[in-house]
PDB file of C-alpha atoms in Angstrom:
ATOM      1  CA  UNK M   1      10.446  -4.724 -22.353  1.00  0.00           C
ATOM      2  CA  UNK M   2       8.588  -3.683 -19.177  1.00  0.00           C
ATOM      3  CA  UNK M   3       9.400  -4.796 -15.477  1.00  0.00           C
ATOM      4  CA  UNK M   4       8.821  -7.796 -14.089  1.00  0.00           C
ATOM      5  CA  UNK M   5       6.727  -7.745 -11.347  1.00  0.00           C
ATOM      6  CA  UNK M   6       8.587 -10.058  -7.814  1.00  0.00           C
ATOM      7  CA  UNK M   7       6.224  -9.464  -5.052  1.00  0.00           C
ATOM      8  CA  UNK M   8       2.826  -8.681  -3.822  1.00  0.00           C
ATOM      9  CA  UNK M   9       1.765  -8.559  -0.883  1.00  0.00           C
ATOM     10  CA  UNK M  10      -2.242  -7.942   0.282  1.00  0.00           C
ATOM     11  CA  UNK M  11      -2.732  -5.815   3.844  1.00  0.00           C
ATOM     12  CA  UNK M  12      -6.048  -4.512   5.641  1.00  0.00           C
ATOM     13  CA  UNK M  13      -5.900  -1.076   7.504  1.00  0.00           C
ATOM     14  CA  UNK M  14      -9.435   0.838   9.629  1.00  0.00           C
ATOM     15  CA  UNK M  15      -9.381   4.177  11.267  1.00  0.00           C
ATOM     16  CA  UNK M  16     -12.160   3.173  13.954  1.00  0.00           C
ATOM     17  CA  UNK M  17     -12.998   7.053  14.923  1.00  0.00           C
ATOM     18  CA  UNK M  18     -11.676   9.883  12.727  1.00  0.00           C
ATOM     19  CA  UNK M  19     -13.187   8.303   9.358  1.00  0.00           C
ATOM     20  CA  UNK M  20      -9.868   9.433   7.944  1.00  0.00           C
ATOM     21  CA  UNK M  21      -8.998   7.638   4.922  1.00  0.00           C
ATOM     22  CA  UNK M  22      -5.171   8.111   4.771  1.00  0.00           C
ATOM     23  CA  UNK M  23      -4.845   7.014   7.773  1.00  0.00           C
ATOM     24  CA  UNK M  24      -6.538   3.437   7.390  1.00  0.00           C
ATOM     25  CA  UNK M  25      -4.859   3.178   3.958  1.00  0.00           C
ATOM     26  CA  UNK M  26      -1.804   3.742   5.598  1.00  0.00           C
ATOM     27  CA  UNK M  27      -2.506   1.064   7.755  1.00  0.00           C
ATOM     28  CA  UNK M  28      -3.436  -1.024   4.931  1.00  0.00           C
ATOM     29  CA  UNK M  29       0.115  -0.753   3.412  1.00  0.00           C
ATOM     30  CA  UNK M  30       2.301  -1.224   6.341  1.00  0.00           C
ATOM     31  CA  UNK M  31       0.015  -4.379   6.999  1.00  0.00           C
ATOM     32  CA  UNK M  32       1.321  -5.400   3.774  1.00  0.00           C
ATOM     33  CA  UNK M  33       4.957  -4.430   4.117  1.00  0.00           C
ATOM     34  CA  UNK M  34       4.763  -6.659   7.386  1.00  0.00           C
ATOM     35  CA  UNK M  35       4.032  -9.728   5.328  1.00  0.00           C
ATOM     36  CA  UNK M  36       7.393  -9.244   2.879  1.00  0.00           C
ATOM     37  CA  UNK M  37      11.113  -9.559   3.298  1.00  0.00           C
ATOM     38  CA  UNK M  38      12.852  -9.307   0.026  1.00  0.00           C
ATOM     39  CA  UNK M  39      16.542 -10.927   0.590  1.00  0.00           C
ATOM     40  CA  UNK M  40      16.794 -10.388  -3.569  1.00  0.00           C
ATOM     41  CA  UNK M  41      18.717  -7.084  -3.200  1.00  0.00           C
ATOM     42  CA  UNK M  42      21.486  -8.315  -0.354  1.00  0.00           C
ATOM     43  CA  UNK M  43      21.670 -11.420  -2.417  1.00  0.00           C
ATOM     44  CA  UNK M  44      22.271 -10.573  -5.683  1.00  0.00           C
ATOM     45  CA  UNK M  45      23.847  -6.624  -5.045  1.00  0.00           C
ATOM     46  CA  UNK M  46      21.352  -5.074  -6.746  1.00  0.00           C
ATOM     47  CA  UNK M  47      19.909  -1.475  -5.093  1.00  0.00           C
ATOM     48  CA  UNK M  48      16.234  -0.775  -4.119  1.00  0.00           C
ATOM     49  CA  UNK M  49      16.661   2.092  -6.091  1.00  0.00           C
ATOM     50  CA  UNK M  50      15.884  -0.656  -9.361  1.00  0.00           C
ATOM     51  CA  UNK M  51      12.390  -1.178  -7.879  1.00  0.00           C
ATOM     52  CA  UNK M  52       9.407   0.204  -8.838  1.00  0.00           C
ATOM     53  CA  UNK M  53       7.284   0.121  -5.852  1.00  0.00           C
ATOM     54  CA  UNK M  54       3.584   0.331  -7.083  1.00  0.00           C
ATOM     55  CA  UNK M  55       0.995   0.822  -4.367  1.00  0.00           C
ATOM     56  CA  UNK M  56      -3.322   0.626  -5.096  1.00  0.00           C
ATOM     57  CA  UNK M  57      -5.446   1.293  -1.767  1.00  0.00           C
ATOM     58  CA  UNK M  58      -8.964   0.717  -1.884  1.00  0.00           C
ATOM     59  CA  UNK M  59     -11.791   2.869   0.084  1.00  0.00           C
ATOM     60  CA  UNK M  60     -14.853   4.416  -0.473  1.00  0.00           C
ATOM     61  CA  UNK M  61     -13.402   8.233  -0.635  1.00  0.00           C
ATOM     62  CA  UNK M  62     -10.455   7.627  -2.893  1.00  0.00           C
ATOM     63  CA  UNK M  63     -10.287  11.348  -3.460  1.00  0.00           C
ATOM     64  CA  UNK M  64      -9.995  11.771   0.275  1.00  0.00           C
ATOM     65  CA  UNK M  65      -6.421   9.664   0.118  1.00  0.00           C
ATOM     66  CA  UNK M  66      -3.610  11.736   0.319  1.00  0.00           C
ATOM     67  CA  UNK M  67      -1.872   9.552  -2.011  1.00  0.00           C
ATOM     68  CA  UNK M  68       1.544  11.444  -2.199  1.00  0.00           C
ATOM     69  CA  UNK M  69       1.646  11.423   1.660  1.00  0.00           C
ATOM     70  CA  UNK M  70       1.875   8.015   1.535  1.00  0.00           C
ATOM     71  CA  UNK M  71       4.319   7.670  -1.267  1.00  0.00           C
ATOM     72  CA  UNK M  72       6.761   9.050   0.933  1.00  0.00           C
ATOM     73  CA  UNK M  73       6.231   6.762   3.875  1.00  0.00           C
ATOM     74  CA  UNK M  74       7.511   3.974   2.423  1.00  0.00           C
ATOM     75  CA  UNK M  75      10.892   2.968   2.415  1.00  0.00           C
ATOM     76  CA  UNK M  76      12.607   1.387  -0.202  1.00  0.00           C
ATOM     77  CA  UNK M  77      12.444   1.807  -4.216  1.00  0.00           C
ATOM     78  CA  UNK M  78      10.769   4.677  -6.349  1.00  0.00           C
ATOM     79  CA  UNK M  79       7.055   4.215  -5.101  1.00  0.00           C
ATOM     80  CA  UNK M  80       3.581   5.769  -6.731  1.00  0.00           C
ATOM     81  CA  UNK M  81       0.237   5.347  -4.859  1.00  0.00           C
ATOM     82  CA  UNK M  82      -2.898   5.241  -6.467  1.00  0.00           C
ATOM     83  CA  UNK M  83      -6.459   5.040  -4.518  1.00  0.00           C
ATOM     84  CA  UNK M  84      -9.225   3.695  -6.118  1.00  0.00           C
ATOM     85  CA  UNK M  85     -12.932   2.857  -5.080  1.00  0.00           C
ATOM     86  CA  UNK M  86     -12.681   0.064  -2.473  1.00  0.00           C
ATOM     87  CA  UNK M  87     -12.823  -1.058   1.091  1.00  0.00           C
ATOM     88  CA  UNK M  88     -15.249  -0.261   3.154  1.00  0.00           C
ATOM     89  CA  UNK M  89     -17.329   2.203   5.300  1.00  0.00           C
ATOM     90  CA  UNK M  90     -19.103   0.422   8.547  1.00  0.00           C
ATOM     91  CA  UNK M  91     -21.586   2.449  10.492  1.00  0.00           C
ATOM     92  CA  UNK M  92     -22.341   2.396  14.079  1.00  0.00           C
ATOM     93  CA  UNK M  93     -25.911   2.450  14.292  1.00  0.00           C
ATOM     94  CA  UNK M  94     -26.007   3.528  17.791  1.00  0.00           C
ATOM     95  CA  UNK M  95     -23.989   6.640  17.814  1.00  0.00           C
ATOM     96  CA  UNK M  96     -23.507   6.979  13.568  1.00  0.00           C
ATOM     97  CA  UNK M  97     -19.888   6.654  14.145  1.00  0.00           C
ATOM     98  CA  UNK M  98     -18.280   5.061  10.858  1.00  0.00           C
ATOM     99  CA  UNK M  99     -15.472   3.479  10.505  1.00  0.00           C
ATOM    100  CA  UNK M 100     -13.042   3.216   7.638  1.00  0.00           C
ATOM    101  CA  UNK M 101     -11.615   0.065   6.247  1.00  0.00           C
ATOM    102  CA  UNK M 102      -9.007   0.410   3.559  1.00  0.00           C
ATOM    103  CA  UNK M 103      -7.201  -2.607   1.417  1.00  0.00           C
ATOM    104  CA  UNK M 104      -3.759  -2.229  -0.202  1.00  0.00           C
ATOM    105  CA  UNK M 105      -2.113  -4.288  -2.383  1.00  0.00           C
ATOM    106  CA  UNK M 106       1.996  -3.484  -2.504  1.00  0.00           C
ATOM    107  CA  UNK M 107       3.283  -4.776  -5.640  1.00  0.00           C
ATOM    108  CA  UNK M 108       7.490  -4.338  -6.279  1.00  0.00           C
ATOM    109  CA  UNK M 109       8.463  -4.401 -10.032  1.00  0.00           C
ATOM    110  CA  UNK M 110      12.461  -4.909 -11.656  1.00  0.00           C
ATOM    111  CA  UNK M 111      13.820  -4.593 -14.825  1.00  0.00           C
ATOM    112  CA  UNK M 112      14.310  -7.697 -16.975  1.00  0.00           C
ATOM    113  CA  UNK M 113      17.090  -9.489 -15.692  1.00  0.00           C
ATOM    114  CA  UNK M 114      19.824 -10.737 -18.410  1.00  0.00           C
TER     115      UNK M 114
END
């Protein structure tokens, strides 16, 4: 039987003047992690270490992501990133500066519970 997914949780990230795309995706994820507390694990005993933490950050350079950089930022359960074609790029048309938008969606998975 495969895990049960227990949470999602939706955050926005930009890097207004590097156009560096881990960086806005990691803003992107810890805007989602600030959006979540999971009081699951204190109240039933169980350890993160049961989660599957399953990360997708959209922007418009996916290859650009340094996806295993970001993997190891976060802080509880056995995490994968994955970037995918997304977000956005916003140009300044004054100066050509561009700005990078990222989206993330954090989901946290468990095993069937008996």
């Amino acid at each position: 039987m495969s895990d049960q997914r227990f949470i999602i949780e939706m955050g926005m990230g930009n890097d207004l003047y590097g156009q560096d795309y881990t960086k806005a995706a990691t803003r992107a994820i810890e805007d989602a992690l600030r959006h979540s507390s999971i009081p699951l694990f204190e109240a039933t005993g169980l350890s993160h270490d049961a989660m599957r933490v399953q990360v997708t950050v959209g922007v418009q350079d996916p290859d650009a992501v340094d996806c295993d950089a970001l993997a190891a930022t976060l802080p509880r359960g056995r995490a994968t990133v994955t970037a995918v074609l997304g977000g956005l790029n916003v140009t300044n048309p004054d100066n050509g500066n561009v700005i990078v938008i990222a989206s993330a969606a954090v989901e946290a998975f468990l095993p069937p519970q008996h």
